[in-house]
mmCIF file of C-alpha atoms in Angstrom:
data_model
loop_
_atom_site.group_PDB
_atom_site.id
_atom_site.type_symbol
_atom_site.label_atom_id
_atom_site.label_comp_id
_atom_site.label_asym_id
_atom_site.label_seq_id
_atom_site.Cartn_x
_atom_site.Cartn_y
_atom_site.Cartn_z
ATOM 1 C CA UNK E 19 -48.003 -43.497 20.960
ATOM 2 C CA UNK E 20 -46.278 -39.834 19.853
ATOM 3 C CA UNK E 21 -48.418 -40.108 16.552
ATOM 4 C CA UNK E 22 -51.637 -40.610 18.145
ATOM 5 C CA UNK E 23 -50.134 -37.702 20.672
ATOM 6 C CA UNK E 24 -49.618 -35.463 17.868
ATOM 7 C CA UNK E 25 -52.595 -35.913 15.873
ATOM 8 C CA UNK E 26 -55.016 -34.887 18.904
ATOM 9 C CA UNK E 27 -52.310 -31.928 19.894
ATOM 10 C CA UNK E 28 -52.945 -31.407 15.650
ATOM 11 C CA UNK E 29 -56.595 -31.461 16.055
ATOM 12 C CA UNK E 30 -57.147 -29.496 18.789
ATOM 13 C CA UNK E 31 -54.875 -26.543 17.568
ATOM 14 C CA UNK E 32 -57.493 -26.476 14.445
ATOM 15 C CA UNK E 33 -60.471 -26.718 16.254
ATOM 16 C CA UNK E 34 -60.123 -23.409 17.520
ATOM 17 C CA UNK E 35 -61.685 -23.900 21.104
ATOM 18 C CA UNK E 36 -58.053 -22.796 22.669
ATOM 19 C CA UNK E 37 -56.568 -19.526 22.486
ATOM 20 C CA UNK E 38 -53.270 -21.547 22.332
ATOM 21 C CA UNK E 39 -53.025 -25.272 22.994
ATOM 22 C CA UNK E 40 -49.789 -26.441 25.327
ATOM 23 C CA UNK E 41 -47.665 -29.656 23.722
ATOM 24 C CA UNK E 42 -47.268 -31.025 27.068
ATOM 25 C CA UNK E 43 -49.100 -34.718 26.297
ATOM 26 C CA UNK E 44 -47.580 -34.954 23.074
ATOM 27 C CA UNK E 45 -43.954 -33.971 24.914
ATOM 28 C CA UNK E 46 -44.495 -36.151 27.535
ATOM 29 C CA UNK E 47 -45.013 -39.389 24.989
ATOM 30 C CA UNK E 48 -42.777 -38.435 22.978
ATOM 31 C CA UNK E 49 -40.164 -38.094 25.335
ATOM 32 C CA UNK E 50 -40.743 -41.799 26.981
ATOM 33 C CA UNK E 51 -39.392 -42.755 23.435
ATOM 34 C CA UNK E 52 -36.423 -40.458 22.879
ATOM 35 C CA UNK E 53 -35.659 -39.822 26.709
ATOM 36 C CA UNK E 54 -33.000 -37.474 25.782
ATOM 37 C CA UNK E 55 -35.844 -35.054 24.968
ATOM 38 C CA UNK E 56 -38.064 -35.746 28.475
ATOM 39 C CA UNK E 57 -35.545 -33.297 30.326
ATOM 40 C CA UNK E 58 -36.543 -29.974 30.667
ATOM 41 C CA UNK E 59 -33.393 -28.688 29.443
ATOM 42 C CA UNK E 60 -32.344 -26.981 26.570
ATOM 43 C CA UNK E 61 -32.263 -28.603 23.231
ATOM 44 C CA UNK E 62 -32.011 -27.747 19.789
ATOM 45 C CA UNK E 63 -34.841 -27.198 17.573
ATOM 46 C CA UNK E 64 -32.975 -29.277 14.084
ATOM 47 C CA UNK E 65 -32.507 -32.369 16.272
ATOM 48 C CA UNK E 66 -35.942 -32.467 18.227
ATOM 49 C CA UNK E 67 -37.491 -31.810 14.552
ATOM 50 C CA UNK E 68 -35.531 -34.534 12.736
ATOM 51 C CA UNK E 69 -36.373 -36.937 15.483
ATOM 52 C CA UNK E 70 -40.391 -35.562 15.279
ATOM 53 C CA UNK E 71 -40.258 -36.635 11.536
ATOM 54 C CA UNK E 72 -38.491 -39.643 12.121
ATOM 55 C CA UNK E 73 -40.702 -41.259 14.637
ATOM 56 C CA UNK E 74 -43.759 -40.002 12.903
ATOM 57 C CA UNK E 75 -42.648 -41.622 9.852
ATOM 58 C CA UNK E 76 -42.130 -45.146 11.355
ATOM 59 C CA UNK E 77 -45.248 -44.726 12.699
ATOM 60 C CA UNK E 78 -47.726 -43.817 9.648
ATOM 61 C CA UNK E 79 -44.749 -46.182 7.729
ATOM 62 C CA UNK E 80 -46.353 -49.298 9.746
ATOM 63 C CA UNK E 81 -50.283 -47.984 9.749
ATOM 64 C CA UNK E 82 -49.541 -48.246 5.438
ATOM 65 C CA UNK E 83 -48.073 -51.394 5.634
ATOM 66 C CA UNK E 84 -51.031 -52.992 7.660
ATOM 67 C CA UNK E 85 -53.698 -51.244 5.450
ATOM 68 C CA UNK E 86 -51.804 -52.994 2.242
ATOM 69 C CA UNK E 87 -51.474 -56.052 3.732
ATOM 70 C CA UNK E 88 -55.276 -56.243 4.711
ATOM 71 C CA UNK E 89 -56.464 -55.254 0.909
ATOM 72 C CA UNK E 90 -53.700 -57.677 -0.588
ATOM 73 C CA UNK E 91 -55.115 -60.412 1.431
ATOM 74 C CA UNK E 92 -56.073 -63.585 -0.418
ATOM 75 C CA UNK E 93 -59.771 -64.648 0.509
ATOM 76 C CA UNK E 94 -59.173 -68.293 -0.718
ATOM 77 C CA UNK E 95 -55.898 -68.578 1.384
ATOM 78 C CA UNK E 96 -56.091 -66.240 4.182
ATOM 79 C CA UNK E 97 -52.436 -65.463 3.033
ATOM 80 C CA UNK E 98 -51.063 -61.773 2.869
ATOM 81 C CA UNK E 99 -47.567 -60.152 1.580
ATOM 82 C CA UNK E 100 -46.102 -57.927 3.476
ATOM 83 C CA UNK E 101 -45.386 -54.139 1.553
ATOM 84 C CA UNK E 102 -41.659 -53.612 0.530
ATOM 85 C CA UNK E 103 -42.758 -50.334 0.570
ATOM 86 C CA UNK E 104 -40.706 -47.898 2.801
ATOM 87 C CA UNK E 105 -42.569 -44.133 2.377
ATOM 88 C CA UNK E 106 -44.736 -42.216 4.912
ATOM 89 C CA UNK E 107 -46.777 -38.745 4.689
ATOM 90 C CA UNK E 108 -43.638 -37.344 6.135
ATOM 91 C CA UNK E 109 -41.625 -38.952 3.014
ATOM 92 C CA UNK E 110 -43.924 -37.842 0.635
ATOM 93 C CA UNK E 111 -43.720 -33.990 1.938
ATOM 94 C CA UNK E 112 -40.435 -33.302 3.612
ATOM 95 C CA UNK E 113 -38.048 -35.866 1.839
ATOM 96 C CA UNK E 114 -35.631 -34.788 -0.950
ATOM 97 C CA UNK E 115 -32.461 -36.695 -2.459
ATOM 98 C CA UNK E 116 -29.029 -35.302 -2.624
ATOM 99 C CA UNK E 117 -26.323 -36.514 -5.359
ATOM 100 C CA UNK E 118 -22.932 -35.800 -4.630
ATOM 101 C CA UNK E 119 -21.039 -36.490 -7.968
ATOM 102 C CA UNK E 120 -16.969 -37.557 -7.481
ATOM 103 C CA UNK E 121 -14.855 -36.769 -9.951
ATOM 104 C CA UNK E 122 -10.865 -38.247 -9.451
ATOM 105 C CA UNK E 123 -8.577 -35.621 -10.414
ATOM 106 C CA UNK E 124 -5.611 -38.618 -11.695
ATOM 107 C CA UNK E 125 -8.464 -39.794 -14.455
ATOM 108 C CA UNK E 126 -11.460 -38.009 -14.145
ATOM 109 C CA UNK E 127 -13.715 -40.820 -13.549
ATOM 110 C CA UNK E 128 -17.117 -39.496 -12.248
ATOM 111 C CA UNK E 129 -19.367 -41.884 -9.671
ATOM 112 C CA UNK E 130 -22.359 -40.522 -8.056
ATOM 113 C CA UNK E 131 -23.125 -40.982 -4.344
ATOM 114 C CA UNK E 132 -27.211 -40.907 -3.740
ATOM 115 C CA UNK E 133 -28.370 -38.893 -0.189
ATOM 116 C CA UNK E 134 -31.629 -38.541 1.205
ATOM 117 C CA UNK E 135 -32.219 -35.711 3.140
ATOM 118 C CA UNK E 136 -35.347 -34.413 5.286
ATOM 119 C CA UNK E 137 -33.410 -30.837 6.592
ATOM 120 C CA UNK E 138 -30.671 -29.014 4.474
ATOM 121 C CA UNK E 139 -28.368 -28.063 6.987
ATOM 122 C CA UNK E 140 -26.856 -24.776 5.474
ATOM 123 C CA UNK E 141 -23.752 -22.411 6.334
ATOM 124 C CA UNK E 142 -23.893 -19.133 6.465
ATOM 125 C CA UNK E 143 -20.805 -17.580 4.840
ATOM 126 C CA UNK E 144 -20.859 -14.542 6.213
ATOM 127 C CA UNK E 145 -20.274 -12.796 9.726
ATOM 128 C CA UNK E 146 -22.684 -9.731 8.897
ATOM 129 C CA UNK E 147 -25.166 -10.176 6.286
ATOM 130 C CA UNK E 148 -25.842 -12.632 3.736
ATOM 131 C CA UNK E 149 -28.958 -13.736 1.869
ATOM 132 C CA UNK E 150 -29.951 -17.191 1.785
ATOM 133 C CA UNK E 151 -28.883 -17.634 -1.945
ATOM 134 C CA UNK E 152 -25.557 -16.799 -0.420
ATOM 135 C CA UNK E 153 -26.065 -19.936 1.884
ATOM 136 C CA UNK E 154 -27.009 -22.310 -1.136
ATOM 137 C CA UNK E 155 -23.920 -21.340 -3.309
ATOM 138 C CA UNK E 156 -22.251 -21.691 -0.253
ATOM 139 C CA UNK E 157 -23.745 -25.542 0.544
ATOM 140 C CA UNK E 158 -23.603 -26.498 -3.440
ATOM 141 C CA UNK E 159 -20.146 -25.312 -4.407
ATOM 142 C CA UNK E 160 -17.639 -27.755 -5.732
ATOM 143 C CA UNK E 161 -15.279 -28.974 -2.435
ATOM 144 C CA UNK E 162 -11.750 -30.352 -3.357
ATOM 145 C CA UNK E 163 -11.028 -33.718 -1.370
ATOM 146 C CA UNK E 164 -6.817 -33.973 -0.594
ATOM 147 C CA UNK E 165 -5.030 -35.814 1.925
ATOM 148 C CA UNK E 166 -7.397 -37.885 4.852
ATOM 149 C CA UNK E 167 -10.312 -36.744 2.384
ATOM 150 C CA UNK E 168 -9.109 -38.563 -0.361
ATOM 151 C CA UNK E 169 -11.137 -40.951 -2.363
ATOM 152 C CA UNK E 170 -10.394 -44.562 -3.113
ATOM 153 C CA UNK E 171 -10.815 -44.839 -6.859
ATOM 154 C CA UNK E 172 -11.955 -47.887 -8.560
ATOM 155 C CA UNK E 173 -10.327 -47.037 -11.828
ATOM 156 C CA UNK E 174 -7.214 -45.781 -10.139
ATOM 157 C CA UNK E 175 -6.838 -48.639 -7.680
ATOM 158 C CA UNK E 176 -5.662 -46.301 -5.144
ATOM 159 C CA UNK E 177 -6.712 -43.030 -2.747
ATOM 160 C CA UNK E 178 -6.714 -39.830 -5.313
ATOM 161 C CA UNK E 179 -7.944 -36.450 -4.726
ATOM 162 C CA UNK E 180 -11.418 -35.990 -6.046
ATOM 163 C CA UNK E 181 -13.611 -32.650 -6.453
ATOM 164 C CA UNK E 182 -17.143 -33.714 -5.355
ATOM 165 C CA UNK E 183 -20.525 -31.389 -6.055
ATOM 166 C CA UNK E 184 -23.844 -31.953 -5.060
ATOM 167 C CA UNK E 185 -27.051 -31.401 -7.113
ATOM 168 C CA UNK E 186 -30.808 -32.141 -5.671
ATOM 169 C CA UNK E 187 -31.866 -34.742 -7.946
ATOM 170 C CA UNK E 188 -35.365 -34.940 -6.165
ATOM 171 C CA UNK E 189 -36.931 -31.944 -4.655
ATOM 172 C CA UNK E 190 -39.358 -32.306 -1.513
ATOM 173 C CA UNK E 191 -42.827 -30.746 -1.348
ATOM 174 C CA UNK E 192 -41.773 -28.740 1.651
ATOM 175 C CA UNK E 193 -38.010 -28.392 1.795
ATOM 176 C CA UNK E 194 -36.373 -27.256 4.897
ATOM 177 C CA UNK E 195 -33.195 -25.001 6.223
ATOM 178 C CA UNK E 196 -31.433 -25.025 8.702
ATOM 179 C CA UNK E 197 -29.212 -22.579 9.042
ATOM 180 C CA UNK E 198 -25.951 -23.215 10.932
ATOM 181 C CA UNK E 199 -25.923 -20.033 13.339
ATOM 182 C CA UNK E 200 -23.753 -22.262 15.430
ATOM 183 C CA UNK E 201 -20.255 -23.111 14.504
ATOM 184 C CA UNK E 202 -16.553 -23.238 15.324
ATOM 185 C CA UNK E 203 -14.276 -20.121 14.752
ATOM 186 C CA UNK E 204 -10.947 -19.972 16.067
ATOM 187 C CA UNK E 205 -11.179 -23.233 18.009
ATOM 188 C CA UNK E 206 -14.332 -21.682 19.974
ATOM 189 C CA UNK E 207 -17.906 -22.450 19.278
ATOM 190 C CA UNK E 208 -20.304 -19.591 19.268
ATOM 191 C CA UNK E 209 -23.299 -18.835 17.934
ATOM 192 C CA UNK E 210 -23.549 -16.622 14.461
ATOM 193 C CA UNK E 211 -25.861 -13.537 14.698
ATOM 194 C CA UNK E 212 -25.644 -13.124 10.793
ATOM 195 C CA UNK E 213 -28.292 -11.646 9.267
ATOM 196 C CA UNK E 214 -29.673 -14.067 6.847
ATOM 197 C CA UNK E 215 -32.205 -12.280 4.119
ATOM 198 C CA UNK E 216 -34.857 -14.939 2.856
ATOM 199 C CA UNK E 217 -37.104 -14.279 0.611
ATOM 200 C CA UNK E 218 -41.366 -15.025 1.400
ATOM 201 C CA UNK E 219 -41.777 -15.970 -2.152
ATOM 202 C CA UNK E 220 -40.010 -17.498 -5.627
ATOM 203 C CA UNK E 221 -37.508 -19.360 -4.018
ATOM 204 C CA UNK E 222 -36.179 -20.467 -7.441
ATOM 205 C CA UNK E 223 -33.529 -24.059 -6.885
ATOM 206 C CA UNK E 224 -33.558 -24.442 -10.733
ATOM 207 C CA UNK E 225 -29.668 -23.718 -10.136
ATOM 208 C CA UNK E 226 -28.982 -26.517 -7.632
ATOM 209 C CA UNK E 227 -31.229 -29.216 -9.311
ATOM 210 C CA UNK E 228 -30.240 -31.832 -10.927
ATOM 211 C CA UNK E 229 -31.638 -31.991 -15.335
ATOM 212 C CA UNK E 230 -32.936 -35.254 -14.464
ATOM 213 C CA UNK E 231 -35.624 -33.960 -12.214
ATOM 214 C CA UNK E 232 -38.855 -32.943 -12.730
ATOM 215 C CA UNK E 233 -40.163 -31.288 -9.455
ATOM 216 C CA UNK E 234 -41.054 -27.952 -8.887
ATOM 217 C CA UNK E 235 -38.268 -25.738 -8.293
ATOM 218 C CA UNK E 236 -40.235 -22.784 -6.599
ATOM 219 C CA UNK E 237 -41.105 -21.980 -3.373
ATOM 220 C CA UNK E 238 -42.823 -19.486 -0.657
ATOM 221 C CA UNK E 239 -42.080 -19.526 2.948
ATOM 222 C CA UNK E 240 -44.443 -20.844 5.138
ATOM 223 C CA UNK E 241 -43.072 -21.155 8.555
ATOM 224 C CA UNK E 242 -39.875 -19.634 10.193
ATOM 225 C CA UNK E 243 -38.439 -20.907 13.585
ATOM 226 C CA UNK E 244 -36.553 -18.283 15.416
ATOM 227 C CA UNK E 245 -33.406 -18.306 18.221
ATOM 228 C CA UNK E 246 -32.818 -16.042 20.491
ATOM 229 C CA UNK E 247 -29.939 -16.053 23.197
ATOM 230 C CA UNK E 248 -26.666 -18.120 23.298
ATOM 231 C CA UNK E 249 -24.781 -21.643 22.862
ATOM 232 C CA UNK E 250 -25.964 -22.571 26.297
ATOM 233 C CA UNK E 251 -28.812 -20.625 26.869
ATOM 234 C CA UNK E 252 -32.173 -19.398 24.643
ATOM 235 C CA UNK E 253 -35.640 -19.296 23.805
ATOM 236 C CA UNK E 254 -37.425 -20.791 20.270
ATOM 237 C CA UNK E 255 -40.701 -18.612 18.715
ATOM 238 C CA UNK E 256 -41.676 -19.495 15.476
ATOM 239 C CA UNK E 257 -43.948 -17.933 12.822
ATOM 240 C CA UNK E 258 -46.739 -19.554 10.775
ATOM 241 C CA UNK E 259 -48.510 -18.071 7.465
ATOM 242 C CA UNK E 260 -51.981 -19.402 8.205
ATOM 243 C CA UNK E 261 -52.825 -21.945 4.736
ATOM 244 C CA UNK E 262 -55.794 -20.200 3.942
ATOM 245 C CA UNK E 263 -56.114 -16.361 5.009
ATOM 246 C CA UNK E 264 -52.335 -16.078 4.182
ATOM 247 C CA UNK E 265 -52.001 -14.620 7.634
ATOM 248 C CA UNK E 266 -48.591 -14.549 9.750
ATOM 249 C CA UNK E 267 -48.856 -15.519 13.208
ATOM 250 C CA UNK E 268 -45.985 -15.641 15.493
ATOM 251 C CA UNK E 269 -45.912 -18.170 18.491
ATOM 252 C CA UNK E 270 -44.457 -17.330 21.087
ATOM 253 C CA UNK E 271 -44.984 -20.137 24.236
ATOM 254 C CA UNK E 272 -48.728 -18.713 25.515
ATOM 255 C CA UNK E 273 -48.853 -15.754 23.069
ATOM 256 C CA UNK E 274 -50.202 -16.231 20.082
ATOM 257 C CA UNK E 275 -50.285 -12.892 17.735
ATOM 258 C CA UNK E 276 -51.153 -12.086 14.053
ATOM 259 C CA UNK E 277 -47.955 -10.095 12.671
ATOM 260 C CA UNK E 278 -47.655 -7.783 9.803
ATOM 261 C CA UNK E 279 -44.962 -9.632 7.024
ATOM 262 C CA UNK E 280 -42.309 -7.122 7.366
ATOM 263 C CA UNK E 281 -41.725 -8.385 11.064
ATOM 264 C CA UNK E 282 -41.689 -12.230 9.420
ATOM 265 C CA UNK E 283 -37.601 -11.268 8.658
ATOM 266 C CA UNK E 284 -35.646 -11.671 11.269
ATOM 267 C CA UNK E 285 -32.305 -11.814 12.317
ATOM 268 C CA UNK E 286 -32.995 -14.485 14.698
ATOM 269 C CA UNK E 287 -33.691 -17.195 12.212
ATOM 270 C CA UNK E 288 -33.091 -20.876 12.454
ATOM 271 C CA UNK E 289 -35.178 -22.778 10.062
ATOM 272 C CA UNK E 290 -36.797 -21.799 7.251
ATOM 273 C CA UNK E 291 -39.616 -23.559 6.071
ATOM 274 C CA UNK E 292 -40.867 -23.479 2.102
#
């Protein structure tokens, strides 16, 4: 199973026996289950992570569900329920929820369409330098829907155009970015090498949460993972601040080196960790 794979691959990278430890068991489980990752080909770093969390949450999803269903089990009866619950570890850290609020522009109804979200994908609006507040004003701004975009309205009775805005109405523990260094321009895809300024601490989201919640809205950066090369070609390194001598290390496959923090910004950054 990728879970039990991941938890010894976990383990032995904090035992600190290994100068570095290599994934390979944990990649070669892992990509029985999601085959499209078993290749050794390139793929990107958002999708193999999204899967990671997904399948990780299914698994520790089921291991809760057992565990409650063996302590709500009736000793008279023998007879257990069976846990409605749906959260995870991975849930409880990485998951947020969006609310995109509708407004038709004919009667001004508003309606508010829930989202839950594990990675913010971001864009960057810039083709030279932005900072990453840029890319949030960017993500959060009010968007006009018109023509094929249109919403049906139920007080209307009919497709309007609607302005729609979206607010974070819960806030994860860890929140990730991913920033979209790869997008269309003039009907050819390329990758984006914007630099993207992020800062290592007070990540304030006061201004893109909703009133109604109560999370934290601060963050520091704790892990970056960097791109370098092209659309069809490239190599991933990532940087770690070590939880408890506040440390930066930067992995790169075999290499494993503490770095000073001015060499944590980079201009080849793909997700951002806080």
């Amino acid at each position: 199973e990728s879970a039990t794979a991941f938890g010894c691959l976990v383990s032995d990278m904090w035992l600190g026996e290994f100068d570095y430890v290599s994934p390979e068991a944990f990649h070669s489980v892992f990509g029985k289950r999601y085959p499209a990752f078993s290749k050794r080909t390139q793929h990107d770093a958002q999708e193999f992570l999204i899967c990671v969390l997904d399948d990780l949450h299914e698994a520790f999803k089921e291991v809760r569900a057992q565990l409650w269903c063996q302590e709500r089990q009736s000793p008279a009866t023998g007879a257990s329920t069976r846990s409605s619950s749906d959260t995870s570890i991975i849930t409880q850290l990485f998951e947020g929820q969006l609310s995109y609020g509708i407004t038709c522009l004919t009667c001004q109804a508003l309606s508010d369409r829930p989202e839950s979200f594990t990675v913010l994908s971001l864009p960057i609006p810039s083709t030279r330098v932005c900072s990453l507040q840029d890319c949030l004003e960017c993500f959060f701004q009010p968007d006009t829907l018109t023509r094929s975009n249109q919403i049906h309205c139920y007080w209307c009775g009919g497709n309007q155009d609607a302005t729609v805005q979206a607010s974070i109405t819960k806030a994860p523990q860890i929140i990730i970015f991913h920033l979209k260094r790869f997008a269309w321009q003039d009907k050819h895809r390329r990758k984006l090498s914007t630099t993207v300024c992020y800062p290592f601490s007070d990540l304030d989201l006061s201004p893109y949460i909703s009133t109604s919640c109560c999370n934290n809205t601060e963050y520091s950066l704790c892990a970056v993972v960097n791109h370098a090369g092209d659309l069809d070609y490239g190599h991933y390194t990532a940087f770690c601040k070590h939880s408890v001598t506040k440390h930066w290390y930067s992995f790169d496959d075999a290499q494993v080196t503490k770095i000073p923090d001015s060499a944590v910004q980079a201009d080849t950054a793909y997700l951002l960790f806080y």
